[in-house]
Amino acid sequence: MVANPARPVCVAMALQLTRAVSVAMALGLFLGATSPAWGAHEWRAAWAAPYPLEVLEDRAACLADSVRAMAALATPFEIPGLKFQMLRIRSGGGRWEVHAGVLQGRHYREWHVGVGRRLGLGLGVRVLLGARVFTVDAGGERASPHWSGTILARGSPHGWRHLELEAGIVDASLSHEEAVPSVLVTRALLSTGNARLIAERSVSSRGVVETTIVTQISFGPIDTTYGYRCSVGETSTGLAVRSGAVQVRLSQRWHPVLGWTPRVAVCWLAASRA
């Protein structure tokens, strides 16, 4: 019996073709999540949905109120050549914050920049007022910048010091056309000892409803997180290690259709946590 030397070549070509088709389908689903593409809208660096795992994981693992600076890098669904980078900087006391995110792939680049101001209204109620601009360059054509505004109120019910509630609207369009959908958000944050639970319910102006739950448990300088998006069954796990004012966090997400998303983040905390 004589082996066919062409068979291994055919098998390799078939595997490469299958991978190329899979990548093309994943990229199409990812960038087609909003219309027009606006992929980075799904990867906003702060504040809210429609990609809540990105926000709630950071909120739980890094305790956002103590973060002075944070940088993160992710490979969305391990699509070759597609990267997302973000940077957030907060002032002392957390009154001001600036963040930016860039989603970049072959022949595609998108970025957003936002600035926020936190105000105290008394009785333990705080409000975040924010503004953000998005723009996209696809195939050499650049879309007009899209401006949006955000208002989120946060506070604890009287006598419920371990419970914090948050609600508001994120990215309400300030332009003539709603290129980026606005999102109504409600959140509940429950902290008990070394554990933290965050539940979020969001509804976009395009009718997308999302419920997300993230839990965080601390073991001294080590934090573990677990997240779940109910609509699609997407899960996430994370491990964070803190040394002094620096925290390094590794996380991995699994989407039933699009696959894995690895992410690494480095945070500078304003003060060590109790």
PDB file of C-alpha atoms in Angstrom:
ATOM      1  CA  MET A   1       0.000   0.000   0.000  1.00  0.00           C
ATOM      2  CA  VAL A   2       1.473   3.354  -1.077  1.00  0.00           C
ATOM      3  CA  ALA A   3       0.772   6.469   0.987  1.00  0.00           C
ATOM      4  CA  ASN A   4      -0.669   9.446  -0.834  1.00  0.00           C
ATOM      5  CA  PRO A   5       1.785  12.364  -0.302  1.00  0.00           C
ATOM      6  CA  ALA A   6      -0.888  14.865  -1.306  1.00  0.00           C
ATOM      7  CA  ARG A   7      -3.228  13.843   1.509  1.00  0.00           C
ATOM      8  CA  PRO A   8      -1.417  15.671   4.382  1.00  0.00           C
ATOM      9  CA  VAL A   9      -1.312  18.817   2.235  1.00  0.00           C
ATOM     10  CA  CYS A  10      -5.044  18.593   1.546  1.00  0.00           C
ATOM     11  CA  VAL A  11      -5.798  18.070   5.221  1.00  0.00           C
ATOM     12  CA  ALA A  12      -3.646  21.082   6.201  1.00  0.00           C
ATOM     13  CA  MET A  13      -5.352  23.263   3.576  1.00  0.00           C
ATOM     14  CA  ALA A  14      -8.770  22.122   4.815  1.00  0.00           C
ATOM     15  CA  LEU A  15      -7.860  22.989   8.413  1.00  0.00           C
ATOM     16  CA  GLN A  16      -6.589  26.433   7.386  1.00  0.00           C
ATOM     17  CA  LEU A  17      -9.762  27.063   5.376  1.00  0.00           C
ATOM     18  CA  THR A  18     -11.944  25.998   8.305  1.00  0.00           C
ATOM     19  CA  ARG A  19     -10.051  28.347  10.660  1.00  0.00           C
ATOM     20  CA  ALA A  20     -10.330  31.232   8.189  1.00  0.00           C
ATOM     21  CA  VAL A  21     -14.090  30.729   7.857  1.00  0.00           C
ATOM     22  CA  SER A  22     -14.486  30.522  11.638  1.00  0.00           C
ATOM     23  CA  VAL A  23     -12.513  33.758  12.145  1.00  0.00           C
ATOM     24  CA  ALA A  24     -14.541  35.525   9.457  1.00  0.00           C
ATOM     25  CA  MET A  25     -17.821  34.429  11.073  1.00  0.00           C
ATOM     26  CA  ALA A  26     -16.657  35.519  14.546  1.00  0.00           C
ATOM     27  CA  LEU A  27     -15.488  38.887  13.248  1.00  0.00           C
ATOM     28  CA  GLY A  28     -18.777  39.387  11.441  1.00  0.00           C
ATOM     29  CA  LEU A  29     -20.809  38.570  14.557  1.00  0.00           C
ATOM     30  CA  PHE A  30     -18.588  40.776  16.727  1.00  0.00           C
ATOM     31  CA  LEU A  31     -18.592  43.864  14.533  1.00  0.00           C
ATOM     32  CA  GLY A  32     -22.204  43.322  13.549  1.00  0.00           C
ATOM     33  CA  ALA A  33     -23.408  43.469  17.151  1.00  0.00           C
ATOM     34  CA  THR A  34     -24.330  47.125  16.650  1.00  0.00           C
ATOM     35  CA  SER A  35     -25.259  49.088  13.556  1.00  0.00           C
ATOM     36  CA  PRO A  36     -23.159  50.531  12.120  1.00  0.00           C
ATOM     37  CA  ALA A  37     -20.197  48.485  13.377  1.00  0.00           C
ATOM     38  CA  TRP A  38     -19.229  50.479  16.495  1.00  0.00           C
ATOM     39  CA  GLY A  39     -17.500  47.438  17.921  1.00  0.00           C
ATOM     40  CA  ALA A  40     -15.743  49.361  20.694  1.00  0.00           C
ATOM     41  CA  HIS A  41     -19.148  50.362  22.020  1.00  0.00           C
ATOM     42  CA  GLU A  42     -19.306  46.747  23.183  1.00  0.00           C
ATOM     43  CA  TRP A  43     -15.927  47.269  24.888  1.00  0.00           C
ATOM     44  CA  ARG A  44     -16.353  50.581  26.630  1.00  0.00           C
ATOM     45  CA  ALA A  45     -13.701  51.316  29.197  1.00  0.00           C
ATOM     46  CA  ALA A  46     -16.045  52.324  31.999  1.00  0.00           C
ATOM     47  CA  TRP A  47     -19.517  53.098  33.247  1.00  0.00           C
ATOM     48  CA  ALA A  48     -21.949  50.564  31.767  1.00  0.00           C
ATOM     49  CA  ALA A  49     -23.355  47.979  29.355  1.00  0.00           C
ATOM     50  CA  PRO A  50     -23.990  46.710  26.649  1.00  0.00           C
ATOM     51  CA  TYR A  51     -20.829  44.750  27.414  1.00  0.00           C
ATOM     52  CA  PRO A  52     -21.230  44.662  31.195  1.00  0.00           C
ATOM     53  CA  LEU A  53     -18.661  41.959  32.036  1.00  0.00           C
ATOM     54  CA  GLU A  54     -15.847  44.379  31.175  1.00  0.00           C
ATOM     55  CA  VAL A  55     -17.200  46.924  33.647  1.00  0.00           C
ATOM     56  CA  LEU A  56     -18.493  44.734  36.454  1.00  0.00           C
ATOM     57  CA  GLU A  57     -15.369  42.552  36.660  1.00  0.00           C
ATOM     58  CA  ASP A  58     -13.235  45.660  37.167  1.00  0.00           C
ATOM     59  CA  ARG A  59     -15.755  47.021  39.645  1.00  0.00           C
ATOM     60  CA  ALA A  60     -15.632  43.841  41.708  1.00  0.00           C
ATOM     61  CA  ALA A  61     -11.960  42.898  41.470  1.00  0.00           C
ATOM     62  CA  CYS A  62     -10.361  46.323  41.594  1.00  0.00           C
ATOM     63  CA  LEU A  63     -12.915  48.136  43.745  1.00  0.00           C
ATOM     64  CA  ALA A  64     -13.275  50.986  41.253  1.00  0.00           C
ATOM     65  CA  ASP A  65     -13.566  53.677  43.922  1.00  0.00           C
ATOM     66  CA  SER A  66      -9.946  53.077  44.969  1.00  0.00           C
ATOM     67  CA  VAL A  67      -8.401  52.848  41.483  1.00  0.00           C
ATOM     68  CA  ARG A  68      -6.117  55.762  40.568  1.00  0.00           C
ATOM     69  CA  ALA A  69      -4.988  54.363  37.200  1.00  0.00           C
ATOM     70  CA  MET A  70      -5.699  51.243  35.184  1.00  0.00           C
ATOM     71  CA  ALA A  71      -4.487  49.843  31.857  1.00  0.00           C
ATOM     72  CA  ALA A  72      -5.837  46.704  30.180  1.00  0.00           C
ATOM     73  CA  LEU A  73      -5.316  44.716  26.998  1.00  0.00           C
ATOM     74  CA  ALA A  74      -7.750  42.151  25.547  1.00  0.00           C
ATOM     75  CA  THR A  75      -7.909  39.982  22.436  1.00  0.00           C
ATOM     76  CA  PRO A  76     -11.637  39.835  21.614  1.00  0.00           C
ATOM     77  CA  PHE A  77     -12.583  36.220  20.944  1.00  0.00           C
ATOM     78  CA  GLU A  78      -8.950  35.554  19.956  1.00  0.00           C
ATOM     79  CA  ILE A  79      -9.589  36.965  16.482  1.00  0.00           C
ATOM     80  CA  PRO A  80      -6.122  37.296  14.854  1.00  0.00           C
ATOM     81  CA  GLY A  81      -5.011  40.921  14.616  1.00  0.00           C
ATOM     82  CA  LEU A  82      -7.910  42.293  16.662  1.00  0.00           C
ATOM     83  CA  LYS A  83      -6.944  44.031  19.929  1.00  0.00           C
ATOM     84  CA  PHE A  84      -8.640  46.226  22.496  1.00  0.00           C
ATOM     85  CA  GLN A  85      -6.667  48.516  24.797  1.00  0.00           C
ATOM     86  CA  MET A  86      -8.031  50.772  27.503  1.00  0.00           C
ATOM     87  CA  LEU A  87      -6.696  53.312  29.990  1.00  0.00           C
ATOM     88  CA  ARG A  88      -8.423  54.956  32.934  1.00  0.00           C
ATOM     89  CA  ILE A  89      -7.053  57.683  35.231  1.00  0.00           C
ATOM     90  CA  ARG A  90      -8.841  59.064  38.299  1.00  0.00           C
ATOM     91  CA  SER A  91      -8.016  62.097  40.400  1.00  0.00           C
ATOM     92  CA  GLY A  92      -7.302  61.976  44.102  1.00  0.00           C
ATOM     93  CA  GLY A  93     -10.608  61.436  45.877  1.00  0.00           C
ATOM     94  CA  GLY A  94     -12.150  60.154  42.646  1.00  0.00           C
ATOM     95  CA  ARG A  95     -13.971  63.345  41.725  1.00  0.00           C
ATOM     96  CA  TRP A  96     -12.655  63.358  38.147  1.00  0.00           C
ATOM     97  CA  GLU A  97     -11.883  60.495  35.819  1.00  0.00           C
ATOM     98  CA  VAL A  98     -10.746  60.155  32.211  1.00  0.00           C
ATOM     99  CA  HIS A  99     -10.786  56.964  30.180  1.00  0.00           C
ATOM    100  CA  ALA A 100     -10.065  55.899  26.619  1.00  0.00           C
ATOM    101  CA  GLY A 101     -10.395  52.712  24.590  1.00  0.00           C
ATOM    102  CA  VAL A 102      -9.141  51.615  21.164  1.00  0.00           C
ATOM    103  CA  LEU A 103     -10.416  48.635  19.179  1.00  0.00           C
ATOM    104  CA  GLN A 104      -8.094  47.952  16.266  1.00  0.00           C
ATOM    105  CA  GLY A 105      -7.850  45.273  13.600  1.00  0.00           C
ATOM    106  CA  ARG A 106      -6.867  44.930   9.981  1.00  0.00           C
ATOM    107  CA  HIS A 107      -8.366  47.857   8.024  1.00  0.00           C
ATOM    108  CA  TYR A 108     -10.423  48.811  11.093  1.00  0.00           C
ATOM    109  CA  ARG A 109      -9.808  51.225  13.949  1.00  0.00           C
ATOM    110  CA  GLU A 110     -12.185  52.626  16.497  1.00  0.00           C
ATOM    111  CA  TRP A 111     -11.669  54.657  19.626  1.00  0.00           C
ATOM    112  CA  HIS A 112     -13.552  56.491  22.319  1.00  0.00           C
ATOM    113  CA  VAL A 113     -12.591  58.992  25.017  1.00  0.00           C
ATOM    114  CA  GLY A 114     -14.686  59.916  28.038  1.00  0.00           C
ATOM    115  CA  VAL A 115     -14.480  62.286  31.000  1.00  0.00           C
ATOM    116  CA  GLY A 116     -16.570  62.076  34.160  1.00  0.00           C
ATOM    117  CA  ARG A 117     -17.222  64.175  37.253  1.00  0.00           C
ATOM    118  CA  ARG A 118     -18.627  62.782  40.519  1.00  0.00           C
ATOM    119  CA  LEU A 119     -20.787  65.003  42.718  1.00  0.00           C
ATOM    120  CA  GLY A 120     -22.115  64.449  46.237  1.00  0.00           C
ATOM    121  CA  LEU A 121     -25.793  65.354  46.705  1.00  0.00           C
ATOM    122  CA  GLY A 122     -26.041  64.638  50.414  1.00  0.00           C
ATOM    123  CA  LEU A 123     -27.688  61.763  52.300  1.00  0.00           C
ATOM    124  CA  GLY A 124     -25.021  59.454  50.862  1.00  0.00           C
ATOM    125  CA  VAL A 125     -26.108  59.942  47.248  1.00  0.00           C
ATOM    126  CA  ARG A 126     -23.416  60.473  44.602  1.00  0.00           C
ATOM    127  CA  VAL A 127     -23.898  61.265  40.922  1.00  0.00           C
ATOM    128  CA  LEU A 128     -21.570  60.651  37.987  1.00  0.00           C
ATOM    129  CA  LEU A 129     -21.885  63.110  35.103  1.00  0.00           C
ATOM    130  CA  GLY A 130     -19.981  62.021  32.008  1.00  0.00           C
ATOM    131  CA  ALA A 131     -19.449  62.822  28.340  1.00  0.00           C
ATOM    132  CA  ARG A 132     -17.936  60.583  25.693  1.00  0.00           C
ATOM    133  CA  VAL A 133     -17.002  60.723  21.998  1.00  0.00           C
ATOM    134  CA  PHE A 134     -16.780  57.724  19.630  1.00  0.00           C
ATOM    135  CA  THR A 135     -15.320  57.538  16.135  1.00  0.00           C
ATOM    136  CA  VAL A 136     -14.544  54.730  13.690  1.00  0.00           C
ATOM    137  CA  ASP A 137     -12.265  54.344  10.648  1.00  0.00           C
ATOM    138  CA  ALA A 138     -13.166  51.329   8.518  1.00  0.00           C
ATOM    139  CA  GLY A 139     -11.690  50.596   5.100  1.00  0.00           C
ATOM    140  CA  GLY A 140     -10.107  54.049   4.935  1.00  0.00           C
ATOM    141  CA  GLU A 141     -13.436  55.833   5.551  1.00  0.00           C
ATOM    142  CA  ARG A 142     -13.854  57.733   8.803  1.00  0.00           C
ATOM    143  CA  ALA A 143     -17.274  58.260  10.345  1.00  0.00           C
ATOM    144  CA  SER A 144     -18.299  61.524  11.965  1.00  0.00           C
ATOM    145  CA  PRO A 145     -17.624  61.687  15.734  1.00  0.00           C
ATOM    146  CA  HIS A 146     -20.565  60.670  17.897  1.00  0.00           C
ATOM    147  CA  TRP A 147     -21.083  62.477  21.210  1.00  0.00           C
ATOM    148  CA  SER A 148     -22.998  61.105  24.171  1.00  0.00           C
ATOM    149  CA  GLY A 149     -23.739  61.964  27.798  1.00  0.00           C
ATOM    150  CA  THR A 150     -24.064  59.855  30.954  1.00  0.00           C
ATOM    151  CA  ILE A 151     -25.699  60.320  34.349  1.00  0.00           C
ATOM    152  CA  LEU A 152     -25.536  57.635  37.067  1.00  0.00           C
ATOM    153  CA  ALA A 153     -26.750  58.017  40.640  1.00  0.00           C
ATOM    154  CA  ARG A 154     -25.450  55.809  43.471  1.00  0.00           C
ATOM    155  CA  GLY A 155     -26.365  55.435  47.121  1.00  0.00           C
ATOM    156  CA  SER A 156     -27.217  53.046  49.957  1.00  0.00           C
ATOM    157  CA  PRO A 157     -30.698  52.617  51.462  1.00  0.00           C
ATOM    158  CA  HIS A 158     -30.986  53.859  55.029  1.00  0.00           C
ATOM    159  CA  GLY A 159     -29.709  51.195  57.401  1.00  0.00           C
ATOM    160  CA  TRP A 160     -28.312  48.991  54.606  1.00  0.00           C
ATOM    161  CA  ARG A 161     -24.619  49.837  54.736  1.00  0.00           C
ATOM    162  CA  HIS A 162     -23.627  46.635  52.913  1.00  0.00           C
ATOM    163  CA  LEU A 163     -25.958  47.333  49.983  1.00  0.00           C
ATOM    164  CA  GLU A 164     -25.373  49.946  47.282  1.00  0.00           C
ATOM    165  CA  LEU A 165     -27.790  50.756  44.471  1.00  0.00           C
ATOM    166  CA  GLU A 166     -26.990  52.485  41.192  1.00  0.00           C
ATOM    167  CA  ALA A 167     -29.189  53.602  38.308  1.00  0.00           C
ATOM    168  CA  GLY A 168     -29.119  55.969  35.352  1.00  0.00           C
ATOM    169  CA  ILE A 169     -28.692  56.369  31.631  1.00  0.00           C
ATOM    170  CA  VAL A 170     -25.418  55.819  29.796  1.00  0.00           C
ATOM    171  CA  ASP A 171     -24.417  57.324  26.437  1.00  0.00           C
ATOM    172  CA  ALA A 172     -27.582  59.291  25.770  1.00  0.00           C
ATOM    173  CA  SER A 173     -27.013  60.642  22.271  1.00  0.00           C
ATOM    174  CA  LEU A 174     -25.938  64.278  21.981  1.00  0.00           C
ATOM    175  CA  SER A 175     -25.754  64.023  18.169  1.00  0.00           C
ATOM    176  CA  HIS A 176     -28.531  64.201  15.581  1.00  0.00           C
ATOM    177  CA  GLU A 177     -28.369  60.448  14.951  1.00  0.00           C
ATOM    178  CA  GLU A 178     -28.047  57.684  17.523  1.00  0.00           C
ATOM    179  CA  ALA A 179     -25.027  55.893  16.052  1.00  0.00           C
ATOM    180  CA  VAL A 180     -24.336  54.423  19.489  1.00  0.00           C
ATOM    181  CA  PRO A 181     -27.372  53.170  21.458  1.00  0.00           C
ATOM    182  CA  SER A 182     -28.077  54.609  24.892  1.00  0.00           C
ATOM    183  CA  VAL A 183     -28.504  52.221  27.814  1.00  0.00           C
ATOM    184  CA  LEU A 184     -30.686  52.324  30.943  1.00  0.00           C
ATOM    185  CA  VAL A 185     -28.814  50.686  33.810  1.00  0.00           C
ATOM    186  CA  THR A 186     -29.762  49.491  37.286  1.00  0.00           C
ATOM    187  CA  ARG A 187     -27.243  47.792  39.600  1.00  0.00           C
ATOM    188  CA  ALA A 188     -27.156  46.305  43.083  1.00  0.00           C
ATOM    189  CA  LEU A 189     -23.818  45.864  44.890  1.00  0.00           C
ATOM    190  CA  LEU A 190     -23.729  43.698  48.017  1.00  0.00           C
ATOM    191  CA  SER A 191     -20.557  43.481  50.126  1.00  0.00           C
ATOM    192  CA  THR A 192     -20.164  41.100  53.080  1.00  0.00           C
ATOM    193  CA  GLY A 193     -16.759  40.439  54.611  1.00  0.00           C
ATOM    194  CA  ASN A 194     -14.406  39.229  51.897  1.00  0.00           C
ATOM    195  CA  ALA A 195     -17.139  38.661  49.298  1.00  0.00           C
ATOM    196  CA  ARG A 196     -18.814  40.996  46.821  1.00  0.00           C
ATOM    197  CA  LEU A 197     -21.820  40.443  44.543  1.00  0.00           C
ATOM    198  CA  ILE A 198     -22.855  42.743  41.689  1.00  0.00           C
ATOM    199  CA  ALA A 199     -26.054  42.298  39.685  1.00  0.00           C
ATOM    200  CA  GLU A 200     -26.861  44.508  36.708  1.00  0.00           C
ATOM    201  CA  ARG A 201     -29.945  44.862  34.536  1.00  0.00           C
ATOM    202  CA  SER A 202     -29.636  46.949  31.379  1.00  0.00           C
ATOM    203  CA  VAL A 203     -31.947  47.866  28.524  1.00  0.00           C
ATOM    204  CA  SER A 204     -30.588  49.547  25.396  1.00  0.00           C
ATOM    205  CA  SER A 205     -32.545  51.967  23.224  1.00  0.00           C
ATOM    206  CA  ARG A 206     -32.552  49.240  20.564  1.00  0.00           C
ATOM    207  CA  GLY A 207     -34.419  46.853  22.820  1.00  0.00           C
ATOM    208  CA  VAL A 208     -31.468  44.696  23.933  1.00  0.00           C
ATOM    209  CA  VAL A 209     -32.090  43.467  27.484  1.00  0.00           C
ATOM    210  CA  GLU A 210     -29.195  42.076  29.525  1.00  0.00           C
ATOM    211  CA  THR A 211     -28.829  40.675  33.031  1.00  0.00           C
ATOM    212  CA  THR A 212     -25.307  40.136  34.352  1.00  0.00           C
ATOM    213  CA  ILE A 213     -24.035  38.797  37.678  1.00  0.00           C
ATOM    214  CA  VAL A 214     -20.449  39.004  38.940  1.00  0.00           C
ATOM    215  CA  THR A 215     -19.105  37.655  42.232  1.00  0.00           C
ATOM    216  CA  GLN A 216     -15.737  38.364  43.841  1.00  0.00           C
ATOM    217  CA  ILE A 217     -14.082  36.625  46.810  1.00  0.00           C
ATOM    218  CA  SER A 218     -10.845  37.795  48.438  1.00  0.00           C
ATOM    219  CA  PHE A 219      -8.216  35.622  50.080  1.00  0.00           C
ATOM    220  CA  GLY A 220      -5.811  38.173  51.505  1.00  0.00           C
ATOM    221  CA  PRO A 221      -3.999  39.798  48.537  1.00  0.00           C
ATOM    222  CA  ILE A 222      -5.657  37.418  46.050  1.00  0.00           C
ATOM    223  CA  ASP A 223      -9.055  38.047  44.460  1.00  0.00           C
ATOM    224  CA  THR A 224     -11.099  35.616  42.415  1.00  0.00           C
ATOM    225  CA  THR A 225     -14.015  36.659  40.220  1.00  0.00           C
ATOM    226  CA  TYR A 226     -16.729  34.865  38.314  1.00  0.00           C
ATOM    227  CA  GLY A 227     -19.201  36.473  35.905  1.00  0.00           C
ATOM    228  CA  TYR A 228     -22.224  35.341  33.904  1.00  0.00           C
ATOM    229  CA  ARG A 229     -24.239  37.053  31.135  1.00  0.00           C
ATOM    230  CA  CYS A 230     -27.698  35.528  31.200  1.00  0.00           C
ATOM    231  CA  SER A 231     -28.755  36.431  27.650  1.00  0.00           C
ATOM    232  CA  VAL A 232     -26.091  34.419  25.813  1.00  0.00           C
ATOM    233  CA  GLY A 233     -24.651  32.251  28.566  1.00  0.00           C
ATOM    234  CA  GLU A 234     -21.245  33.930  28.422  1.00  0.00           C
ATOM    235  CA  THR A 235     -19.045  33.254  31.455  1.00  0.00           C
ATOM    236  CA  SER A 236     -15.845  34.755  32.825  1.00  0.00           C
ATOM    237  CA  THR A 237     -13.260  33.880  35.453  1.00  0.00           C
ATOM    238  CA  GLY A 238     -10.533  36.111  36.841  1.00  0.00           C
ATOM    239  CA  LEU A 239      -7.599  36.051  39.236  1.00  0.00           C
ATOM    240  CA  ALA A 240      -6.067  39.208  40.703  1.00  0.00           C
ATOM    241  CA  VAL A 241      -2.949  39.505  42.855  1.00  0.00           C
ATOM    242  CA  ARG A 242      -2.165  42.658  44.847  1.00  0.00           C
ATOM    243  CA  SER A 243       1.196  43.832  46.136  1.00  0.00           C
ATOM    244  CA  GLY A 244       1.084  47.166  47.901  1.00  0.00           C
ATOM    245  CA  ALA A 245      -0.697  49.660  45.667  1.00  0.00           C
ATOM    246  CA  VAL A 246      -0.352  47.552  42.501  1.00  0.00           C
ATOM    247  CA  GLN A 247      -2.811  44.904  41.384  1.00  0.00           C
ATOM    248  CA  VAL A 248      -2.372  42.597  38.371  1.00  0.00           C
ATOM    249  CA  ARG A 249      -5.414  40.810  37.068  1.00  0.00           C
ATOM    250  CA  LEU A 250      -5.789  38.001  34.515  1.00  0.00           C
ATOM    251  CA  SER A 251      -9.208  37.020  33.190  1.00  0.00           C
ATOM    252  CA  GLN A 252     -10.655  34.746  30.572  1.00  0.00           C
ATOM    253  CA  ARG A 253     -14.121  34.819  29.065  1.00  0.00           C
ATOM    254  CA  TRP A 254     -15.993  32.172  27.119  1.00  0.00           C
ATOM    255  CA  HIS A 255     -18.749  33.048  24.620  1.00  0.00           C
ATOM    256  CA  PRO A 256     -20.753  30.026  23.419  1.00  0.00           C
ATOM    257  CA  VAL A 257     -20.575  31.229  19.791  1.00  0.00           C
ATOM    258  CA  LEU A 258     -17.499  33.452  19.542  1.00  0.00           C
ATOM    259  CA  GLY A 259     -15.103  31.631  21.860  1.00  0.00           C
ATOM    260  CA  TRP A 260     -12.401  32.841  24.256  1.00  0.00           C
ATOM    261  CA  THR A 261     -11.346  36.377  25.201  1.00  0.00           C
ATOM    262  CA  PRO A 262      -8.150  36.642  27.281  1.00  0.00           C
ATOM    263  CA  ARG A 263      -7.480  39.914  29.123  1.00  0.00           C
ATOM    264  CA  VAL A 264      -4.745  41.321  31.347  1.00  0.00           C
ATOM    265  CA  ALA A 265      -5.093  44.461  33.482  1.00  0.00           C
ATOM    266  CA  VAL A 266      -2.766  46.409  35.788  1.00  0.00           C
ATOM    267  CA  CYS A 267      -4.190  48.747  38.435  1.00  0.00           C
ATOM    268  CA  TRP A 268      -2.649  51.329  40.725  1.00  0.00           C
ATOM    269  CA  LEU A 269      -4.767  51.597  43.889  1.00  0.00           C
ATOM    270  CA  ALA A 270      -5.003  54.792  45.882  1.00  0.00           C
ATOM    271  CA  ALA A 271      -4.735  52.930  49.194  1.00  0.00           C
ATOM    272  CA  SER A 272      -4.352  49.381  50.416  1.00  0.00           C
ATOM    273  CA  ARG A 273      -7.628  47.623  51.050  1.00  0.00           C
ATOM    274  CA  ALA A 274      -8.720  46.431  54.423  1.00  0.00           C
TER     275      ALA A 274
END
